[in-house]
Structures are given as structure tokens and as C-alpha cells.
PDB file of C-alpha atoms and ligand atoms in Angstrom:
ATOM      1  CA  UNK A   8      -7.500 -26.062  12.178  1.00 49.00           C
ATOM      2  CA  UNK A   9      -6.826 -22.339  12.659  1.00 59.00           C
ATOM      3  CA  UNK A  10      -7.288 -21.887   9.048  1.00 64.00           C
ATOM      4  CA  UNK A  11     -10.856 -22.814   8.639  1.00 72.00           C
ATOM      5  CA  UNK A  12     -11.827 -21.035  11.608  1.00 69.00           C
ATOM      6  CA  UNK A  13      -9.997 -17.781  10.153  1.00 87.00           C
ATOM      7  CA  UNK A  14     -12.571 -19.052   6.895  1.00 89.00           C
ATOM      8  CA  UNK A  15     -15.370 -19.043   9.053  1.00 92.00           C
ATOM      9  CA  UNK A  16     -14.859 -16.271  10.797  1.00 92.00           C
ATOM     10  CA  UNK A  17     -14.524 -14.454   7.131  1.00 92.00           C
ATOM     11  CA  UNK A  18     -17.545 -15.468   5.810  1.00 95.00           C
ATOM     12  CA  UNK A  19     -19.306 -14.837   9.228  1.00 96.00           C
ATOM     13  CA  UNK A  20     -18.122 -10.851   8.946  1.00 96.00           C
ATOM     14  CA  UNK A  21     -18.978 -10.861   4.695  1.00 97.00           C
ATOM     15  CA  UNK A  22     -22.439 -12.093   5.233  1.00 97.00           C
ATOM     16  CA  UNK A  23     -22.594  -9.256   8.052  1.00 97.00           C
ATOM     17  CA  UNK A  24     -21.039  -6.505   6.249  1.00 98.00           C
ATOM     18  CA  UNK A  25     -23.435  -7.675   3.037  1.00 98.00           C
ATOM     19  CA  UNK A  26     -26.592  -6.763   5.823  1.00 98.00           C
ATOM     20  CA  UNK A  27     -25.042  -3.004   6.223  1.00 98.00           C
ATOM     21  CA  UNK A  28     -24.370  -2.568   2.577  1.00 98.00           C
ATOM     22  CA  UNK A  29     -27.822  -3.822   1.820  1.00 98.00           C
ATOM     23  CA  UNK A  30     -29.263  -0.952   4.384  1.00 98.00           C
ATOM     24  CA  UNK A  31     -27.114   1.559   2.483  1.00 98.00           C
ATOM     25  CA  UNK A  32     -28.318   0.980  -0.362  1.00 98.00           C
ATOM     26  CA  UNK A  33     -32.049   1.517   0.421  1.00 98.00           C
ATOM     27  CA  UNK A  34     -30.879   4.476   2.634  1.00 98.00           C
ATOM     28  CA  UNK A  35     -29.039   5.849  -0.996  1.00 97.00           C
ATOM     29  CA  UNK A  36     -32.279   5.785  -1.846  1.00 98.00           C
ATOM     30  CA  UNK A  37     -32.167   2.846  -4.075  1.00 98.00           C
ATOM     31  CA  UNK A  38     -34.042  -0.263  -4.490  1.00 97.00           C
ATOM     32  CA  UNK A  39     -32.310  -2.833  -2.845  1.00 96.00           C
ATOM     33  CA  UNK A  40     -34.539  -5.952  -4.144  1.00 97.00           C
ATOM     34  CA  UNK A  41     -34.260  -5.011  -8.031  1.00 97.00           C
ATOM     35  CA  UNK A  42     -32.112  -7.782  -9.897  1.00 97.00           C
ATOM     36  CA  UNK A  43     -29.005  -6.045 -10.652  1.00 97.00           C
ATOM     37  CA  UNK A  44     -28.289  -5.104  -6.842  1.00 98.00           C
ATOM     38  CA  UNK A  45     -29.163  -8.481  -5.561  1.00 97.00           C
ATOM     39  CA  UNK A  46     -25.753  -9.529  -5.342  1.00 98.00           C
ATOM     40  CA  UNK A  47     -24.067  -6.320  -5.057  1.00 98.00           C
ATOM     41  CA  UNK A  48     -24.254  -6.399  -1.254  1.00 98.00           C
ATOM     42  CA  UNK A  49     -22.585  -9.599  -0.983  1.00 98.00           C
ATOM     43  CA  UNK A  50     -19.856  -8.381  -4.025  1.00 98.00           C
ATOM     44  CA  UNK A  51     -19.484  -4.980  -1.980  1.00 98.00           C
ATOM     45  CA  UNK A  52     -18.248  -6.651   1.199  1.00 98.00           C
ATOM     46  CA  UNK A  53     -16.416  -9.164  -0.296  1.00 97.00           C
ATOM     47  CA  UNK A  54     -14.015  -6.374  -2.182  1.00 97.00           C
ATOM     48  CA  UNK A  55     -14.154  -4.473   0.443  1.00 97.00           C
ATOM     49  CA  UNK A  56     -12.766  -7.232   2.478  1.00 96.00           C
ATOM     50  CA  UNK A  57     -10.037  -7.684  -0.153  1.00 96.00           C
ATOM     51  CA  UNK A  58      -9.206  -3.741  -0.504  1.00 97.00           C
ATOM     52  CA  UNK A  59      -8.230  -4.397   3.583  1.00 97.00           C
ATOM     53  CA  UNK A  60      -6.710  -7.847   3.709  1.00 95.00           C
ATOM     54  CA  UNK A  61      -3.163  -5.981   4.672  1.00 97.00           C
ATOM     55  CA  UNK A  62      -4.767  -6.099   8.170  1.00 95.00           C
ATOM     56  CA  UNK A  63      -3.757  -9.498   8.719  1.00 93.00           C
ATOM     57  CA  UNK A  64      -0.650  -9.621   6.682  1.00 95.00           C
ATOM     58  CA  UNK A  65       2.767  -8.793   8.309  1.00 97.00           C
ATOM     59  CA  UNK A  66       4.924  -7.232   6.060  1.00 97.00           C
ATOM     60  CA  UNK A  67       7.973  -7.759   8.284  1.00 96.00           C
ATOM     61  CA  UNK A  68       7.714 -11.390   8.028  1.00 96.00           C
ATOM     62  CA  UNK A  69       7.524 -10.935   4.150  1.00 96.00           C
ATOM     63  CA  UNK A  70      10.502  -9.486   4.497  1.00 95.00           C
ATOM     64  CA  UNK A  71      12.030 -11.593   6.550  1.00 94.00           C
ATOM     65  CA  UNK A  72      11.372 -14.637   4.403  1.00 94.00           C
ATOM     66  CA  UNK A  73      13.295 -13.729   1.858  1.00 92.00           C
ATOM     67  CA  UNK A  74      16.172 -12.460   3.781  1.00 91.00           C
ATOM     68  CA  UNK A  75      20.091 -13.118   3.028  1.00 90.00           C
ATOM     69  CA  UNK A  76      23.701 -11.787   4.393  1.00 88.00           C
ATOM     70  CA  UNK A  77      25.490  -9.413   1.714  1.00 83.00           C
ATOM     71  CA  UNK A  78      28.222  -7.901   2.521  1.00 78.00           C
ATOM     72  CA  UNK A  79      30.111  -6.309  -0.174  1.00 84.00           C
ATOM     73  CA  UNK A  80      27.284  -4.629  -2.400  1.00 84.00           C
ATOM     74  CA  UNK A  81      27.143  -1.251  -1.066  1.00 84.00           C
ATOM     75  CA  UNK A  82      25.166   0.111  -3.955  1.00 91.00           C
ATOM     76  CA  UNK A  83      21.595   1.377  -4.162  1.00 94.00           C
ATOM     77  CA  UNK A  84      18.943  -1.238  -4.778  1.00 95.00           C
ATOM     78  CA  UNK A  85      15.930   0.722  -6.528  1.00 96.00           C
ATOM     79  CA  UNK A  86      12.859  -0.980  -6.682  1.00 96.00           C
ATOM     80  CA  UNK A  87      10.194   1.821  -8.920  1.00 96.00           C
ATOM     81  CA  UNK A  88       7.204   2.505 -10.286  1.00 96.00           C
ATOM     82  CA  UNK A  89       5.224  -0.257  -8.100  1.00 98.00           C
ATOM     83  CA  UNK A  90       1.598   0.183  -9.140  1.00 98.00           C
ATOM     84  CA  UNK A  91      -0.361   0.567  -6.231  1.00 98.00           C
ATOM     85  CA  UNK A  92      -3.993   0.963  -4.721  1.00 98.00           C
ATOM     86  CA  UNK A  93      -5.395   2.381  -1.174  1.00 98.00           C
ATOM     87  CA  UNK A  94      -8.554   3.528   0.005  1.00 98.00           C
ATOM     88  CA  UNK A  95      -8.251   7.182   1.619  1.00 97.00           C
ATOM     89  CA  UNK A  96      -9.354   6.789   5.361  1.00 98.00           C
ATOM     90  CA  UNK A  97     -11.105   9.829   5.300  1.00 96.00           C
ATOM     91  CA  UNK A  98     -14.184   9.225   2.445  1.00 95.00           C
ATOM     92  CA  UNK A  99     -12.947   5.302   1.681  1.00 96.00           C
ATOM     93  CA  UNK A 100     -12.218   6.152  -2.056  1.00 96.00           C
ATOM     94  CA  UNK A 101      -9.209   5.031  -3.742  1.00 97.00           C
ATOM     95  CA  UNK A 102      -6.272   6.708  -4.115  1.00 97.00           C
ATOM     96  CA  UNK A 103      -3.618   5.104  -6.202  1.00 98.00           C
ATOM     97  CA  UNK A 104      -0.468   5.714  -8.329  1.00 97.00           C
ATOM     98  CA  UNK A 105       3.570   4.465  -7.783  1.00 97.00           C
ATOM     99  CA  UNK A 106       5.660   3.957  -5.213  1.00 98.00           C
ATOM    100  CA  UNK A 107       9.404   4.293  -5.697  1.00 98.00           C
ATOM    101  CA  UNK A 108      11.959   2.443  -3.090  1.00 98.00           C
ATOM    102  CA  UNK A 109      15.697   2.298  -2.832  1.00 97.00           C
ATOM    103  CA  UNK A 110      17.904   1.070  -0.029  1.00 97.00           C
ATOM    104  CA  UNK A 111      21.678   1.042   0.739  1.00 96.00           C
ATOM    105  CA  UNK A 112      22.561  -2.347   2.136  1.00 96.00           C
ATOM    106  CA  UNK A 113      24.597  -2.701   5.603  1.00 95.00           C
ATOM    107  CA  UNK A 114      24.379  -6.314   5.774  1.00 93.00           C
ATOM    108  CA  UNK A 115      20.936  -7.592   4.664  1.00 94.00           C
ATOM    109  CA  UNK A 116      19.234  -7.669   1.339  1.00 93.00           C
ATOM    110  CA  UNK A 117      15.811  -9.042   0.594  1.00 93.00           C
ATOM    111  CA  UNK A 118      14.369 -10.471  -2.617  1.00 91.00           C
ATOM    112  CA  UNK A 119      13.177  -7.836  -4.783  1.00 90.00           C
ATOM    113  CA  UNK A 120       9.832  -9.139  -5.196  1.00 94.00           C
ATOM    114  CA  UNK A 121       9.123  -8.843  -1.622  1.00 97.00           C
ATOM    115  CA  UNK A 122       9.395  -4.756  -1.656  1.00 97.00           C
ATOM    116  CA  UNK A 123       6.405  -4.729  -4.076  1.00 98.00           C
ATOM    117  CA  UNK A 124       4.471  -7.135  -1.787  1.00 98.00           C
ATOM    118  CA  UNK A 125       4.954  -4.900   1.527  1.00 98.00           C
ATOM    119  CA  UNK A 126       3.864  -1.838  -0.436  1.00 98.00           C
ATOM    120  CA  UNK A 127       0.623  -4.076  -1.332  1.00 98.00           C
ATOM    121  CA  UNK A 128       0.194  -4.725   2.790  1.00 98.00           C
ATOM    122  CA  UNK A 129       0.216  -1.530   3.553  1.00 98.00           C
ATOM    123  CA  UNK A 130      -1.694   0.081   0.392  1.00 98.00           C
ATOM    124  CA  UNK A 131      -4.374  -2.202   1.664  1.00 98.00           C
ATOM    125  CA  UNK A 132      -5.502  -1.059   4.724  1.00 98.00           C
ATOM    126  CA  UNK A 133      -7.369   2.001   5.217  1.00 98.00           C
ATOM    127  CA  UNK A 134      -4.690   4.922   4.651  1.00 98.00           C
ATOM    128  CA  UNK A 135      -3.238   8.429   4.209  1.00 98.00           C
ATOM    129  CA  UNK A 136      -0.629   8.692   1.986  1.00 98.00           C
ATOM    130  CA  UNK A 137       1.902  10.271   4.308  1.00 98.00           C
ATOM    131  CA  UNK A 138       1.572   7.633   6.436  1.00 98.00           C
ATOM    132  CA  UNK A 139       1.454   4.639   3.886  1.00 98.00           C
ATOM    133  CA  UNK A 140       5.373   6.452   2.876  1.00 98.00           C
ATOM    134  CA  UNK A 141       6.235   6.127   6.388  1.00 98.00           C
ATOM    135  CA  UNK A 142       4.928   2.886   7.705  1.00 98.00           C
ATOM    136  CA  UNK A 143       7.023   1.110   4.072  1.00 98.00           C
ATOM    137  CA  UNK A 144      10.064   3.469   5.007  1.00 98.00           C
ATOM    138  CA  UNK A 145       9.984   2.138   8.872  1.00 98.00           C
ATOM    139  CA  UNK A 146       9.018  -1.713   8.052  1.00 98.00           C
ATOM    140  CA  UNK A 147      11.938  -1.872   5.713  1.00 98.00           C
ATOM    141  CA  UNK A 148      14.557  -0.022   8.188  1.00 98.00           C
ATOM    142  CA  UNK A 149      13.725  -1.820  11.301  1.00 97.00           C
ATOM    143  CA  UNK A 150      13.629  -5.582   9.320  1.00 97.00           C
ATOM    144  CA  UNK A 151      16.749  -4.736   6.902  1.00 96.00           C
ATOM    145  CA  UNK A 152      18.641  -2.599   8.814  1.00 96.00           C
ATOM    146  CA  UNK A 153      20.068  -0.596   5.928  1.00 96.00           C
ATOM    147  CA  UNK A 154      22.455   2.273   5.996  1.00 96.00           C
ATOM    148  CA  UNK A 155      19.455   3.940   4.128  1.00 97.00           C
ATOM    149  CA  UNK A 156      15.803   3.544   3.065  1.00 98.00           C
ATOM    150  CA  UNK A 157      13.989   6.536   0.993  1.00 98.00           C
ATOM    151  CA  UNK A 158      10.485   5.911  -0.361  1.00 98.00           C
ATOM    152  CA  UNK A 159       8.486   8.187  -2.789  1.00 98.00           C
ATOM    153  CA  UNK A 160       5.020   7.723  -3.687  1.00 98.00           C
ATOM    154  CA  UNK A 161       2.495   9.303  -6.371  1.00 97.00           C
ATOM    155  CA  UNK A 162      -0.930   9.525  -6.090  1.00 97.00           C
ATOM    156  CA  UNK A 163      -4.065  10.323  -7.564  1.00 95.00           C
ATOM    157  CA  UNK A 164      -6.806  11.203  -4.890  1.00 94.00           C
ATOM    158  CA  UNK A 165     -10.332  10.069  -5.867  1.00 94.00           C
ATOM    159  CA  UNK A 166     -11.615  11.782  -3.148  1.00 91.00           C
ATOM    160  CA  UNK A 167     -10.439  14.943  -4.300  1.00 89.00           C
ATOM    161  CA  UNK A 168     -10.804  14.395  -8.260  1.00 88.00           C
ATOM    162  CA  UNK A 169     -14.202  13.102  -8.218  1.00 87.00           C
ATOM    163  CA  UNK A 170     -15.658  15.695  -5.959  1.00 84.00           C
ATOM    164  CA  UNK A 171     -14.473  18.031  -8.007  1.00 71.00           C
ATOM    165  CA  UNK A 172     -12.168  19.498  -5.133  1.00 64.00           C
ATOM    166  CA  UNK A 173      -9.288  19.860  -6.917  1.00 60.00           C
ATOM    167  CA  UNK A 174      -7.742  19.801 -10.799  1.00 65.00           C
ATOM    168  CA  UNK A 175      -8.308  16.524 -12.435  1.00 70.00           C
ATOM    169  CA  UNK A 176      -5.239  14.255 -12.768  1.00 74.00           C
ATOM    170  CA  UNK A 177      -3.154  15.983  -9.864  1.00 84.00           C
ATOM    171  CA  UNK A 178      -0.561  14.203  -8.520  1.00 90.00           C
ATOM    172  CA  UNK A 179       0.289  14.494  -4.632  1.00 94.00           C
ATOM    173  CA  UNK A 180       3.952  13.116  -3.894  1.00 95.00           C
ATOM    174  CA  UNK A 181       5.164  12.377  -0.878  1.00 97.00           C
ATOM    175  CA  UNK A 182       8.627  10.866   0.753  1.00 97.00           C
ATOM    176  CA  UNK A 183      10.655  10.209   3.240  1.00 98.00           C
ATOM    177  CA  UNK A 184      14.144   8.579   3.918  1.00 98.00           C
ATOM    178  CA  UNK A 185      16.679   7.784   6.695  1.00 98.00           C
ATOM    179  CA  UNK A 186      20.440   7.354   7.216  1.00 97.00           C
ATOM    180  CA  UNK A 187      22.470   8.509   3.623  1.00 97.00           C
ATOM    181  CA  UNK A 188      19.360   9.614   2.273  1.00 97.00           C
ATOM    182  CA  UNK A 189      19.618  12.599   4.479  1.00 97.00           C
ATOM    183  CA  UNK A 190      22.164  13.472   2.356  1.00 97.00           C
ATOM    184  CA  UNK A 191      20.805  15.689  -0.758  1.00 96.00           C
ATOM    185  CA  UNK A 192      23.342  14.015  -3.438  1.00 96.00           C
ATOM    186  CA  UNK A 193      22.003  10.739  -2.389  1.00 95.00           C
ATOM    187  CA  UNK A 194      18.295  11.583  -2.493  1.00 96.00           C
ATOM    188  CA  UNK A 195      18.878  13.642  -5.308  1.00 95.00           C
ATOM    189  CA  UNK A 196      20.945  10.563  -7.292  1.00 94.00           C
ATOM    190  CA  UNK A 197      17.635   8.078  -6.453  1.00 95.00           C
ATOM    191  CA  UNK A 198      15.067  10.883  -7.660  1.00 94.00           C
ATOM    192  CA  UNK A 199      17.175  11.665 -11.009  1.00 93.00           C
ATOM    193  CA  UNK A 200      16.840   7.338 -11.146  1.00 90.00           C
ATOM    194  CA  UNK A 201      13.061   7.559 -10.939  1.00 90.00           C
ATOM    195  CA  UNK A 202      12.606  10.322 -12.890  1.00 86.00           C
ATOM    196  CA  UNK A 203      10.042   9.764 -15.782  1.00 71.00           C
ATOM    197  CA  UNK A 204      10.598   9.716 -19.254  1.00 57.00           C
ATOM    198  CA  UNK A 205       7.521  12.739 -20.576  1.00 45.00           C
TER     199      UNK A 205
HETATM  200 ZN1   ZN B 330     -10.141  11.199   1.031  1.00 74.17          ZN
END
């Protein structure tokens, strides 16, 4: 029942997004009516509505589903180079690049495919990276409970590189870590792990 409301209600807000993207078109200066932009206000809002479906996802839960009780493995579990895409919150234009995770188990472990899949929540809302870092650093603390969480992330900034703002192919990286990862030999053990091969 709930479900085809939430349907409804989706196609309600695409066929009213499809009426603003239509307007900036014209307002680009374009001609709205000529055949190859017919559709393209209906395609726009549809992606668009894709690129931010992480609203209504909850990436705890993901977790959560595919939680079990380990006790004895005390080791690092990496989880790298997890191709990713966001939208900058500041000009809506991609950024995108890897994000890195490891965690030191207490007592919980999750499936591994779930780490990728809470990156994906979060890369798909409207974002900065610093904060995307933090929000899959704090989601996997507070539902694993680990003795340590460190996530790195790469970027490239469409914003910047196709404004012309700053050198072409930059990479911005960011992190952040709790618990052992405070520790420079452990941060400095995951980072020699992610390194890339160049
Ligand atoms: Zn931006």
C-alpha cells in the first residue's frame, strides 16, 4: 500500500521537477520545443532523482542487515577503492573518485558488500566531500561499534575542473578515523594498504 503511494508520490515530484527543467532550459536560452530536448526535461529529473535517492535510504539499517557476532578476528577489515559518485552541493556537479574503508572489529562485523552500499547512500545525496568522509566514518562507528573506523576518499571536483578553477585531474583527499586509528602506525599501516600501484 505504502509502496505505490511512495510511486505516486515519485512520479508526482518527476513530472514537477520536468516543469522547472523545462523553464531552465528556455531561460539557458534554448529552445525548449525542438525534438532533441523534448524529453530531456522529463530524463533530467528523473536522473536527478536517482543522483539523490540516498535521501530515503538508511544506511544504518544496511548495515544492520547484514550484521553478525565475531569475536576473535581482531584484524583490519579493508574494504578499497569503492568507485563512487556525488553531486557537489555547492554548483550540483559531480564529484567522484574512491573511497577507502577499514575497521578493527570489537564484536560486530558486517558483510563486506554492505560498506560499498552505505558509501553509495551517502555519495547520493547532495554533498561535500568532508562531510560525505564523516557521515560513512560515523554511520559505521555508531552501527558496528568497532575499536576503529578510518575512511579516505579521492575525488575529482567537476566544479572546479570544468570551470577551469583549478589544474585538470587534481585529486582532493580527505579522511578521518576514530579509536586505534588515532594511532599513526595504525593509520599509517591502512594507508601503506591502499596505496596505489603508479
Ligand atoms: Zn562545487
Amino acid at each position: 500500500m505504502s509502496l505505490i503511494v511512495d510511486e505516486e508520490e515519485k512520479l508526482r515530484i518527476q513530472n514537477e521537477l520536468s516543469v522547472h527543467y523545462k523553464a531552465i532550459l528556455e531561460l539557458l536560452g534554448e529552445d525548449s520545443e525542438r525534438e532533441g530536448l523534448l524529453k530531456t526535461p522529463h530524463r533530467v529529473a528523473k536522473a536527478m532523482q536517482f543522483l539523490t535517492k540516498g535521501y530515503s535510504e538508511d544506511p544504518e539499517e544496511v548495515l544492520r542487515s547484514a550484521m553478525f557476532q565475531e569475536e576473535d578476528y581482531k584484524q583490519m577489515v579493508i574494504v578499497k577503492d569503492i568507485d563512487f559518485f556525488s553531486l557537489c552541493e555547492h554548483h550540483m556537479l559531480p564529484f567522484f573518485g574512491k573511497a577507502h574503508i577499514a575497521y578493527i572489529p570489537k564484536k560486530y562485523i558486517t558483510g563486506l558488500s554492505k560498506i560499498p552500499r552505505v558509501v553509495d547512500i551517502f555519495a547520493r545525496r547532495l554533498q561535500i566531500q568532508e562531510r560525505l568522509t564523516m557521515q560513512i566514518k560515523d554511520c559505521i562507528q555508531r552501527t558496528l561499534d568497532p575499536l576503529g573506523v578510518m575512511v579516505v576518499i579521492e575525488a575529482q571536483h567537476m566544479c572546479m575542473q570544468m570551470r577551469g578553477v583549478e589544474k585538470q585531474n587534481s585529486l582532493t583527499t580527505t579522511s578521518d578515523f576514530t579509536g586505534f586509528f588515532q594511532q599513526a602506525k595504525t593509520r599509517e599501516e591502512f594507508m601503506n594498504l591502499i596505496k596505489h600501484q603508479r
